[in-house]
PDB file of C-alpha atoms in Angstrom:
ATOM      1  CA  MET H   1      30.459  13.540 -18.102  1.00 55.00           C
ATOM      2  CA  SER H   2      32.441  10.693 -16.809  1.00 63.00           C
ATOM      3  CA  VAL H   3      32.789   7.703 -19.010  1.00 76.00           C
ATOM      4  CA  TYR H   4      31.064   4.493 -18.097  1.00 68.00           C
ATOM      5  CA  ASP H   5      33.663   1.687 -17.664  1.00 74.00           C
ATOM      6  CA  PHE H   6      31.848  -1.040 -19.534  1.00 51.00           C
ATOM      7  CA  ARG H   7      34.601  -3.652 -18.918  1.00 77.00           C
ATOM      8  CA  GLU H   8      34.096  -3.331 -15.057  1.00 81.00           C
ATOM      9  CA  GLY H   9      30.387  -3.316 -15.692  1.00 73.00           C
ATOM     10  CA  LYS H  10      30.640  -6.749 -17.509  1.00 70.00           C
ATOM     11  CA  LYS H  11      32.508  -8.070 -14.606  1.00 80.00           C
ATOM     12  CA  ARG H  12      29.728  -6.919 -12.072  1.00 76.00           C
ATOM     13  CA  ILE H  13      27.113  -8.373 -14.088  1.00 66.00           C
ATOM     14  CA  GLU H  14      28.753 -11.691 -14.313  1.00 69.00           C
ATOM     15  CA  GLU H  15      29.405 -11.654 -10.564  1.00 78.00           C
ATOM     16  CA  ILE H  16      25.555 -11.140  -9.983  1.00 70.00           C
ATOM     17  CA  LEU H  17      24.648 -13.670 -12.533  1.00 67.00           C
ATOM     18  CA  TYR H  18      26.892 -16.513 -11.296  1.00 74.00           C
ATOM     19  CA  ASN H  19      27.063 -15.873  -7.499  1.00 80.00           C
ATOM     20  CA  GLU H  20      24.662 -17.945  -5.446  1.00 79.00           C
ATOM     21  CA  LEU H  21      21.705 -16.218  -3.880  1.00 76.00           C
ATOM     22  CA  GLU H  22      20.687 -17.509  -0.439  1.00 81.00           C
ATOM     23  CA  VAL H  23      16.900 -17.489  -0.155  1.00 83.00           C
ATOM     24  CA  ILE H  24      15.675 -17.575   3.450  1.00 82.00           C
ATOM     25  CA  ASP H  25      12.028 -18.897   3.682  1.00 84.00           C
ATOM     26  CA  GLN H  26      10.330 -17.505   6.935  1.00 83.00           C
ATOM     27  CA  ASN H  27       6.881 -16.069   7.829  1.00 82.00           C
ATOM     28  CA  LYS H  28       8.230 -12.777   8.946  1.00 87.00           C
ATOM     29  CA  LEU H  29      10.285 -10.458   6.938  1.00 85.00           C
ATOM     30  CA  PRO H  30      13.218  -9.056   8.766  1.00 80.00           C
ATOM     31  CA  SER H  31      14.281  -5.460   9.051  1.00 82.00           C
ATOM     32  CA  GLU H  32      16.275  -3.974   6.212  1.00 79.00           C
ATOM     33  CA  ARG H  33      19.677  -4.301   8.075  1.00 79.00           C
ATOM     34  CA  GLU H  34      19.459  -8.150   7.637  1.00 83.00           C
ATOM     35  CA  PHE H  35      19.418  -7.811   3.738  1.00 78.00           C
ATOM     36  CA  THR H  36      22.701  -8.255   1.821  1.00 80.00           C
ATOM     37  CA  PHE H  37      23.478  -8.394  -1.725  1.00 78.00           C
ATOM     38  CA  ASN H  38      23.871 -12.215  -1.460  1.00 78.00           C
ATOM     39  CA  ASN H  39      20.604 -13.114   0.155  1.00 79.00           C
ATOM     40  CA  GLY H  40      16.830 -12.785  -0.100  1.00 84.00           C
ATOM     41  CA  TYR H  41      13.840 -13.560   1.981  1.00 83.00           C
ATOM     42  CA  TYR H  42      10.680 -15.398   0.997  1.00 88.00           C
ATOM     43  CA  SER H  43       8.026 -14.179   3.384  1.00 90.00           C
ATOM     44  CA  TRP H  44       4.415 -13.012   3.717  1.00 92.00           C
ATOM     45  CA  VAL H  45       3.925  -9.539   2.698  1.00 95.00           C
ATOM     46  CA  SER H  46       0.900  -7.182   2.468  1.00 96.00           C
ATOM     47  CA  SER H  47       0.735  -3.904   0.673  1.00 97.00           C
ATOM     48  CA  ILE H  48      -1.689  -0.916   0.713  1.00 98.00           C
ATOM     49  CA  PHE H  49      -1.811   1.753  -2.076  1.00 98.00           C
ATOM     50  CA  ILE H  50      -3.885   4.897  -1.908  1.00 98.00           C
ATOM     51  CA  ASP H  51      -4.324   6.402  -5.386  1.00 95.00           C
ATOM     52  CA  ILE H  52      -5.921   9.706  -6.190  1.00 93.00           C
ATOM     53  CA  ARG H  53      -8.658   9.616  -8.965  1.00 89.00           C
ATOM     54  CA  ASN H  54      -8.461  12.087 -11.810  1.00 79.00           C
ATOM     55  CA  SER H  55      -5.058  13.251 -10.721  1.00 76.00           C
ATOM     56  CA  THR H  56      -4.013  14.499 -14.112  1.00 73.00           C
ATOM     57  CA  ALA H  57      -6.757  17.115 -14.022  1.00 73.00           C
ATOM     58  CA  LEU H  58      -5.743  18.065 -10.458  1.00 74.00           C
ATOM     59  CA  PHE H  59      -1.958  18.458 -11.307  1.00 71.00           C
ATOM     60  CA  ASN H  60      -2.809  20.360 -14.488  1.00 75.00           C
ATOM     61  CA  SER H  61      -4.740  23.032 -12.565  1.00 72.00           C
ATOM     62  CA  GLU H  62      -3.720  26.639 -13.066  1.00 74.00           C
ATOM     63  CA  ASP H  63      -3.599  27.138  -9.349  1.00 76.00           C
ATOM     64  CA  LYS H  64      -0.464  25.329  -8.444  1.00 82.00           C
ATOM     65  CA  VAL H  65      -0.282  26.594  -4.944  1.00 85.00           C
ATOM     66  CA  LYS H  66      -3.809  25.093  -4.236  1.00 82.00           C
ATOM     67  CA  VAL H  67      -2.646  21.749  -5.814  1.00 82.00           C
ATOM     68  CA  ALA H  68       0.468  21.786  -3.516  1.00 85.00           C
ATOM     69  CA  ARG H  69      -1.603  22.309  -0.380  1.00 84.00           C
ATOM     70  CA  ILE H  70      -4.045  19.535  -1.351  1.00 84.00           C
ATOM     71  CA  ILE H  71      -1.193  17.138  -2.094  1.00 87.00           C
ATOM     72  CA  ARG H  72       0.659  17.871   1.097  1.00 88.00           C
ATOM     73  CA  CYS H  73      -2.584  17.434   3.158  1.00 86.00           C
ATOM     74  CA  PHE H  74      -3.179  14.043   1.474  1.00 91.00           C
ATOM     75  CA  THR H  75       0.317  12.737   1.676  1.00 92.00           C
ATOM     76  CA  SER H  76       1.135  14.028   5.240  1.00 91.00           C
ATOM     77  CA  GLU H  77      -1.777  12.293   6.942  1.00 92.00           C
ATOM     78  CA  ILE H  78      -1.833   9.093   4.970  1.00 94.00           C
ATOM     79  CA  ILE H  79       1.852   8.655   5.763  1.00 94.00           C
ATOM     80  CA  GLU H  80       0.993   9.413   9.443  1.00 94.00           C
ATOM     81  CA  ILE H  81      -1.662   6.559   9.549  1.00 94.00           C
ATOM     82  CA  LEU H  82       0.569   4.149   7.606  1.00 95.00           C
ATOM     83  CA  ARG H  83       3.753   4.521   9.593  1.00 92.00           C
ATOM     84  CA  ASN H  84       2.842   3.695  13.123  1.00 86.00           C
ATOM     85  CA  ASP H  85       3.251  -0.079  12.761  1.00 92.00           C
ATOM     86  CA  GLU H  86       6.249  -2.161  13.737  1.00 93.00           C
ATOM     87  CA  ASN H  87       5.521  -4.465  10.861  1.00 94.00           C
ATOM     88  CA  LEU H  88       6.078  -1.593   8.394  1.00 95.00           C
ATOM     89  CA  ARG H  89       8.979  -2.469   5.922  1.00 92.00           C
ATOM     90  CA  GLU H  90       8.547   0.366   3.367  1.00 92.00           C
ATOM     91  CA  ILE H  91       6.605   3.487   2.884  1.00 95.00           C
ATOM     92  CA  GLY H  92       6.680   5.905   0.136  1.00 94.00           C
ATOM     93  CA  ILE H  93       5.185   8.316  -2.603  1.00 93.00           C
ATOM     94  CA  ARG H  94       4.812   7.386  -6.243  1.00 88.00           C
ATOM     95  CA  GLY H  95       3.441  10.482  -7.996  1.00 82.00           C
ATOM     96  CA  ASP H  96      -0.207  10.766  -6.838  1.00 86.00           C
ATOM     97  CA  CYS H  97      -0.065   7.613  -4.692  1.00 92.00           C
ATOM     98  CA  VAL H  98       0.959   6.815  -1.112  1.00 96.00           C
ATOM     99  CA  TYR H  99       1.893   3.218  -0.296  1.00 96.00           C
ATOM    100  CA  GLY H 100       2.968   1.037   2.579  1.00 96.00           C
ATOM    101  CA  ILE H 101       4.461  -2.504   2.568  1.00 95.00           C
ATOM    102  CA  TYR H 102       4.229  -4.702   5.696  1.00 96.00           C
ATOM    103  CA  THR H 103       5.330  -8.047   6.924  1.00 94.00           C
ATOM    104  CA  THR H 104       2.131  -9.953   7.837  1.00 94.00           C
ATOM    105  CA  PRO H 105       2.970 -13.413   9.312  1.00 91.00           C
ATOM    106  CA  ASN H 106      -0.422 -14.067  10.738  1.00 92.00           C
ATOM    107  CA  LYS H 107      -4.069 -13.241  10.257  1.00 91.00           C
ATOM    108  CA  ASN H 108      -4.198 -10.555  13.071  1.00 94.00           C
ATOM    109  CA  ASP H 109      -1.641  -8.587  10.982  1.00 95.00           C
ATOM    110  CA  GLU H 110      -3.980  -8.913   7.925  1.00 95.00           C
ATOM    111  CA  TYR H 111      -6.920  -7.640  10.033  1.00 97.00           C
ATOM    112  CA  GLU H 112      -4.819  -4.539  10.991  1.00 96.00           C
ATOM    113  CA  MET H 113      -4.182  -3.971   7.339  1.00 97.00           C
ATOM    114  CA  ALA H 114      -7.976  -3.942   6.664  1.00 97.00           C
ATOM    115  CA  GLU H 115      -8.389  -1.630   9.661  1.00 96.00           C
ATOM    116  CA  LYS H 116      -5.772   0.820   8.044  1.00 96.00           C
ATOM    117  CA  ALA H 117      -7.918   0.787   4.834  1.00 97.00           C
ATOM    118  CA  PHE H 118     -11.227   1.684   6.753  1.00 97.00           C
ATOM    119  CA  TYR H 119      -9.425   4.379   8.710  1.00 95.00           C
ATOM    120  CA  ILE H 120      -7.891   5.958   5.560  1.00 96.00           C
ATOM    121  CA  ASN H 121     -11.267   5.844   3.856  1.00 96.00           C
ATOM    122  CA  THR H 122     -12.847   7.697   6.836  1.00 96.00           C
ATOM    123  CA  PHE H 123      -9.810  10.214   6.729  1.00 94.00           C
ATOM    124  CA  ILE H 124     -10.598  11.098   3.083  1.00 94.00           C
ATOM    125  CA  LYS H 125     -14.032  12.053   4.252  1.00 95.00           C
ATOM    126  CA  MET H 126     -12.681  14.439   6.753  1.00 92.00           C
ATOM    127  CA  LEU H 127     -10.174  15.802   4.288  1.00 91.00           C
ATOM    128  CA  ASN H 128     -12.848  16.504   1.771  1.00 90.00           C
ATOM    129  CA  LYS H 129     -14.967  18.428   4.352  1.00 91.00           C
ATOM    130  CA  LEU H 130     -11.986  20.525   5.109  1.00 91.00           C
ATOM    131  CA  LEU H 131     -11.163  21.162   1.546  1.00 88.00           C
ATOM    132  CA  MET H 132     -14.623  22.167   0.547  1.00 87.00           C
ATOM    133  CA  LYS H 133     -14.676  24.441   3.491  1.00 87.00           C
ATOM    134  CA  LYS H 134     -11.722  26.168   1.933  1.00 84.00           C
ATOM    135  CA  GLY H 135     -13.396  26.315  -1.459  1.00 85.00           C
ATOM    136  CA  PHE H 136     -11.197  23.463  -2.934  1.00 83.00           C
ATOM    137  CA  ASP H 137     -12.385  20.525  -5.072  1.00 81.00           C
ATOM    138  CA  TYR H 138     -12.875  17.251  -3.100  1.00 83.00           C
ATOM    139  CA  LEU H 139     -10.654  14.179  -3.629  1.00 90.00           C
ATOM    140  CA  LEU H 140     -11.753  10.648  -4.801  1.00 93.00           C
ATOM    141  CA  VAL H 141      -9.210   7.836  -4.080  1.00 96.00           C
ATOM    142  CA  GLY H 142      -8.827   4.203  -4.705  1.00 97.00           C
ATOM    143  CA  ILE H 143      -7.390   2.095  -1.884  1.00 98.00           C
ATOM    144  CA  GLY H 144      -5.902  -1.323  -2.826  1.00 98.00           C
ATOM    145  CA  VAL H 145      -4.847  -3.966  -0.352  1.00 98.00           C
ATOM    146  CA  ALA H 146      -3.167  -7.190  -1.345  1.00 97.00           C
ATOM    147  CA  SER H 147      -1.204 -10.044   0.317  1.00 96.00           C
ATOM    148  CA  ALA H 148       1.124 -12.853  -0.913  1.00 94.00           C
ATOM    149  CA  GLN H 149       4.339 -14.595  -0.147  1.00 91.00           C
ATOM    150  CA  GLU H 150       7.071 -12.543  -1.912  1.00 87.00           C
ATOM    151  CA  LEU H 151      10.717 -12.868  -2.621  1.00 88.00           C
ATOM    152  CA  VAL H 152      12.209  -9.670  -1.349  1.00 83.00           C
ATOM    153  CA  VAL H 153      15.996  -8.868  -2.293  1.00 84.00           C
ATOM    154  CA  LYS H 154      18.316  -5.890  -2.038  1.00 81.00           C
ATOM    155  CA  ALA H 155      18.972  -4.353  -5.453  1.00 83.00           C
ATOM    156  CA  GLY H 156      20.997  -1.420  -6.545  1.00 79.00           C
ATOM    157  CA  ARG H 157      24.691  -0.637  -6.918  1.00 72.00           C
ATOM    158  CA  LYS H 158      26.834  -2.286  -4.287  1.00 71.00           C
ATOM    159  CA  ASP H 159      29.269  -0.132  -2.306  1.00 64.00           C
ATOM    160  CA  THR H 160      27.533   3.146  -3.326  1.00 70.00           C
ATOM    161  CA  GLY H 161      24.705   3.347  -0.822  1.00 67.00           C
ATOM    162  CA  ILE H 162      22.354   3.559  -3.647  1.00 69.00           C
ATOM    163  CA  ASN H 163      20.041   0.425  -3.093  1.00 73.00           C
ATOM    164  CA  ASN H 164      16.620  -0.622  -2.023  1.00 79.00           C
ATOM    165  CA  GLN H 165      14.508  -3.548  -1.372  1.00 82.00           C
ATOM    166  CA  VAL H 166      12.610  -5.072  -4.443  1.00 82.00           C
ATOM    167  CA  TRP H 167       9.490  -6.922  -4.063  1.00 81.00           C
ATOM    168  CA  ILE H 168       9.171  -9.923  -6.356  1.00 83.00           C
ATOM    169  CA  GLY H 169       5.661 -11.296  -6.285  1.00 87.00           C
ATOM    170  CA  LYS H 170       2.034 -10.329  -6.459  1.00 92.00           C
ATOM    171  CA  ALA H 171       1.403  -8.355  -3.240  1.00 94.00           C
ATOM    172  CA  VAL H 172       2.811  -4.885  -4.265  1.00 94.00           C
ATOM    173  CA  SER H 173       1.763  -4.925  -7.896  1.00 94.00           C
ATOM    174  CA  ARG H 174      -1.687  -6.279  -7.098  1.00 96.00           C
ATOM    175  CA  ALA H 175      -2.287  -3.697  -4.424  1.00 97.00           C
ATOM    176  CA  ALA H 176      -1.190  -0.902  -6.945  1.00 96.00           C
ATOM    177  CA  ASN H 177      -3.548  -2.449  -9.647  1.00 96.00           C
ATOM    178  CA  LEU H 178      -6.398  -2.638  -7.185  1.00 98.00           C
ATOM    179  CA  SER H 179      -6.023   0.937  -6.057  1.00 97.00           C
ATOM    180  CA  SER H 180      -6.183   2.110  -9.691  1.00 96.00           C
ATOM    181  CA  ILE H 181      -9.747   0.824  -9.971  1.00 97.00           C
ATOM    182  CA  GLY H 182     -10.978   1.824  -6.553  1.00 97.00           C
ATOM    183  CA  ASN H 183     -13.841   4.471  -6.918  1.00 96.00           C
ATOM    184  CA  LYS H 184     -14.098   3.397 -10.620  1.00 94.00           C
ATOM    185  CA  GLU H 185     -15.988   0.872 -12.678  1.00 91.00           C
ATOM    186  CA  GLY H 186     -18.760   0.577 -10.044  1.00 95.00           C
ATOM    187  CA  ASN H 187     -16.381  -0.250  -7.355  1.00 97.00           C
ATOM    188  CA  GLY H 188     -16.301   1.045  -3.818  1.00 97.00           C
ATOM    189  CA  ALA H 189     -13.298   3.007  -2.552  1.00 98.00           C
ATOM    190  CA  ILE H 190     -11.508  -0.064  -0.949  1.00 98.00           C
ATOM    191  CA  LEU H 191     -10.480  -3.109  -2.863  1.00 98.00           C
ATOM    192  CA  PHE H 192      -8.893  -6.227  -1.339  1.00 98.00           C
ATOM    193  CA  SER H 193      -7.400  -9.126  -3.077  1.00 97.00           C
ATOM    194  CA  GLU H 194      -9.049 -12.417  -2.622  1.00 96.00           C
ATOM    195  CA  LEU H 195      -6.330 -13.688  -0.208  1.00 96.00           C
ATOM    196  CA  SER H 196      -6.401 -10.533   1.992  1.00 97.00           C
ATOM    197  CA  TYR H 197     -10.164 -10.867   2.193  1.00 98.00           C
ATOM    198  CA  ARG H 198      -9.996 -14.545   3.307  1.00 97.00           C
ATOM    199  CA  ASP H 199      -7.344 -13.659   5.959  1.00 96.00           C
ATOM    200  CA  PHE H 200      -9.260 -11.061   7.851  1.00 97.00           C
ATOM    201  CA  ILE H 201     -12.936 -11.587   7.220  1.00 97.00           C
ATOM    202  CA  ASP H 202     -13.460 -14.246   9.967  1.00 97.00           C
ATOM    203  CA  LYS H 203     -12.232 -11.801  12.611  1.00 97.00           C
ATOM    204  CA  LEU H 204     -14.434  -9.108  11.085  1.00 97.00           C
ATOM    205  CA  VAL H 205     -17.391 -11.319  11.291  1.00 97.00           C
ATOM    206  CA  ASN H 206     -16.592 -12.410  14.872  1.00 97.00           C
ATOM    207  CA  ASN H 207     -16.535  -8.711  15.898  1.00 96.00           C
ATOM    208  CA  ASN H 208     -19.618  -7.552  13.904  1.00 96.00           C
ATOM    209  CA  GLY H 209     -21.741 -10.604  13.175  1.00 97.00           C
ATOM    210  CA  GLU H 210     -22.844 -12.261   9.982  1.00 96.00           C
ATOM    211  CA  LYS H 211     -23.933  -8.976   8.577  1.00 97.00           C
ATOM    212  CA  ALA H 212     -20.254  -8.208   7.816  1.00 97.00           C
ATOM    213  CA  TYR H 213     -20.260 -10.605   4.830  1.00 97.00           C
ATOM    214  CA  ASP H 214     -22.902  -8.192   3.268  1.00 97.00           C
ATOM    215  CA  TRP H 215     -20.391  -5.281   3.401  1.00 98.00           C
ATOM    216  CA  PHE H 216     -18.307  -6.711   0.560  1.00 98.00           C
ATOM    217  CA  GLU H 217     -19.010  -7.354  -3.109  1.00 98.00           C
ATOM    218  CA  ARG H 218     -16.927 -10.127  -4.838  1.00 98.00           C
ATOM    219  CA  LYS H 219     -15.895  -8.963  -8.276  1.00 97.00           C
ATOM    220  CA  TYR H 220     -13.637  -9.992 -11.299  1.00 96.00           C
ATOM    221  CA  ASN H 221     -11.184  -8.152 -13.350  1.00 93.00           C
ATOM    222  CA  ASN H 222      -9.404  -9.695 -16.373  1.00 92.00           C
ATOM    223  CA  ARG H 223      -6.035  -8.130 -15.226  1.00 90.00           C
ATOM    224  CA  ILE H 224      -6.249  -8.793 -11.439  1.00 92.00           C
ATOM    225  CA  GLY H 225      -8.605 -11.660 -10.943  1.00 94.00           C
ATOM    226  CA  TYR H 226     -11.119 -11.859  -8.100  1.00 97.00           C
ATOM    227  CA  TYR H 227     -11.234  -9.139  -5.590  1.00 98.00           C
ATOM    228  CA  TYR H 228     -13.693  -7.782  -2.899  1.00 98.00           C
ATOM    229  CA  SER H 229     -15.072  -4.201  -2.924  1.00 98.00           C
ATOM    230  CA  CYS H 230     -16.336  -2.218  -0.100  1.00 98.00           C
ATOM    231  CA  ASN H 231     -16.703   1.314   1.303  1.00 97.00           C
ATOM    232  CA  LEU H 232     -16.323   0.781   5.042  1.00 97.00           C
ATOM    233  CA  ILE H 233     -15.353   3.414   7.472  1.00 95.00           C
ATOM    234  CA  ASP H 234     -14.166   3.606  11.124  1.00 94.00           C
ATOM    235  CA  THR H 235     -17.288   4.317  13.221  1.00 94.00           C
ATOM    236  CA  ASP H 236     -15.713   6.442  15.965  1.00 93.00           C
ATOM    237  CA  PHE H 237     -13.728   8.530  13.422  1.00 93.00           C
ATOM    238  CA  ASN H 238     -16.897   8.916  11.238  1.00 93.00           C
ATOM    239  CA  ASN H 239     -19.030  10.048  14.259  1.00 93.00           C
ATOM    240  CA  TRP H 240     -16.522  12.562  15.225  1.00 93.00           C
ATOM    241  CA  ILE H 241     -16.574  14.098  11.679  1.00 93.00           C
ATOM    242  CA  ASN H 242     -20.374  14.047  11.491  1.00 92.00           C
ATOM    243  CA  GLU H 243     -20.526  15.861  15.085  1.00 92.00           C
ATOM    244  CA  GLY H 244     -18.605  18.813  13.744  1.00 90.00           C
ATOM    245  CA  MET H 245     -14.963  17.691  14.266  1.00 86.00           C
ATOM    246  CA  TYR H 246     -14.738  19.710  17.518  1.00 83.00           C
ATOM    247  CA  CYS H 247     -11.625  18.969  19.711  1.00 72.00           C
TER     248      CYS H 247
END
């Protein structure tokens, strides 16, 4: 094993601690190539996390091939839904969870985040029908969406190519926490942070009428604060599922 050069390590730490960090405040988060180890951006960010319920039991199943097929189906199509957006800034998999992080400088962007959540909730219905047809167990998921102004910086080891963006704020952590209680504790599958809900609800009401307010339940969690629970789906997608999913 190569020995860690702690003297050089001390120099690198001091360089990071004492060098100035340029924080650029702007509504839209730029692409990754705009980030350096000497700057950071303070921008509006929204995140969506899709978390499998009871994943421990699933992963402990004796039939590992079946589990692999289920996880591949789940991750493949969630990523396909999330990736088609010019505002996407990061997408990935954390264990049993798929997530996407977006720049959302205006309320129309927030509305598109809500539509993604509704579409994913409908996709899970399709996936479960196909899984049960194969004789597999169905999946329950929690979908969490949250928004905030975040400080985003590049972190890692300079000059090694091993680095990534780090999201410092509430959008990412809150979306992850919301997804962890979706379809649990009496919640619907989709949970929105209070700020996310406020940013898209007017457009949803304009498109669907006052009844749209009744589709959500405002709730409180000691760890997360106030949030909005729903179980909404995409109508066209859902109709296709109910009609037999014929091409």
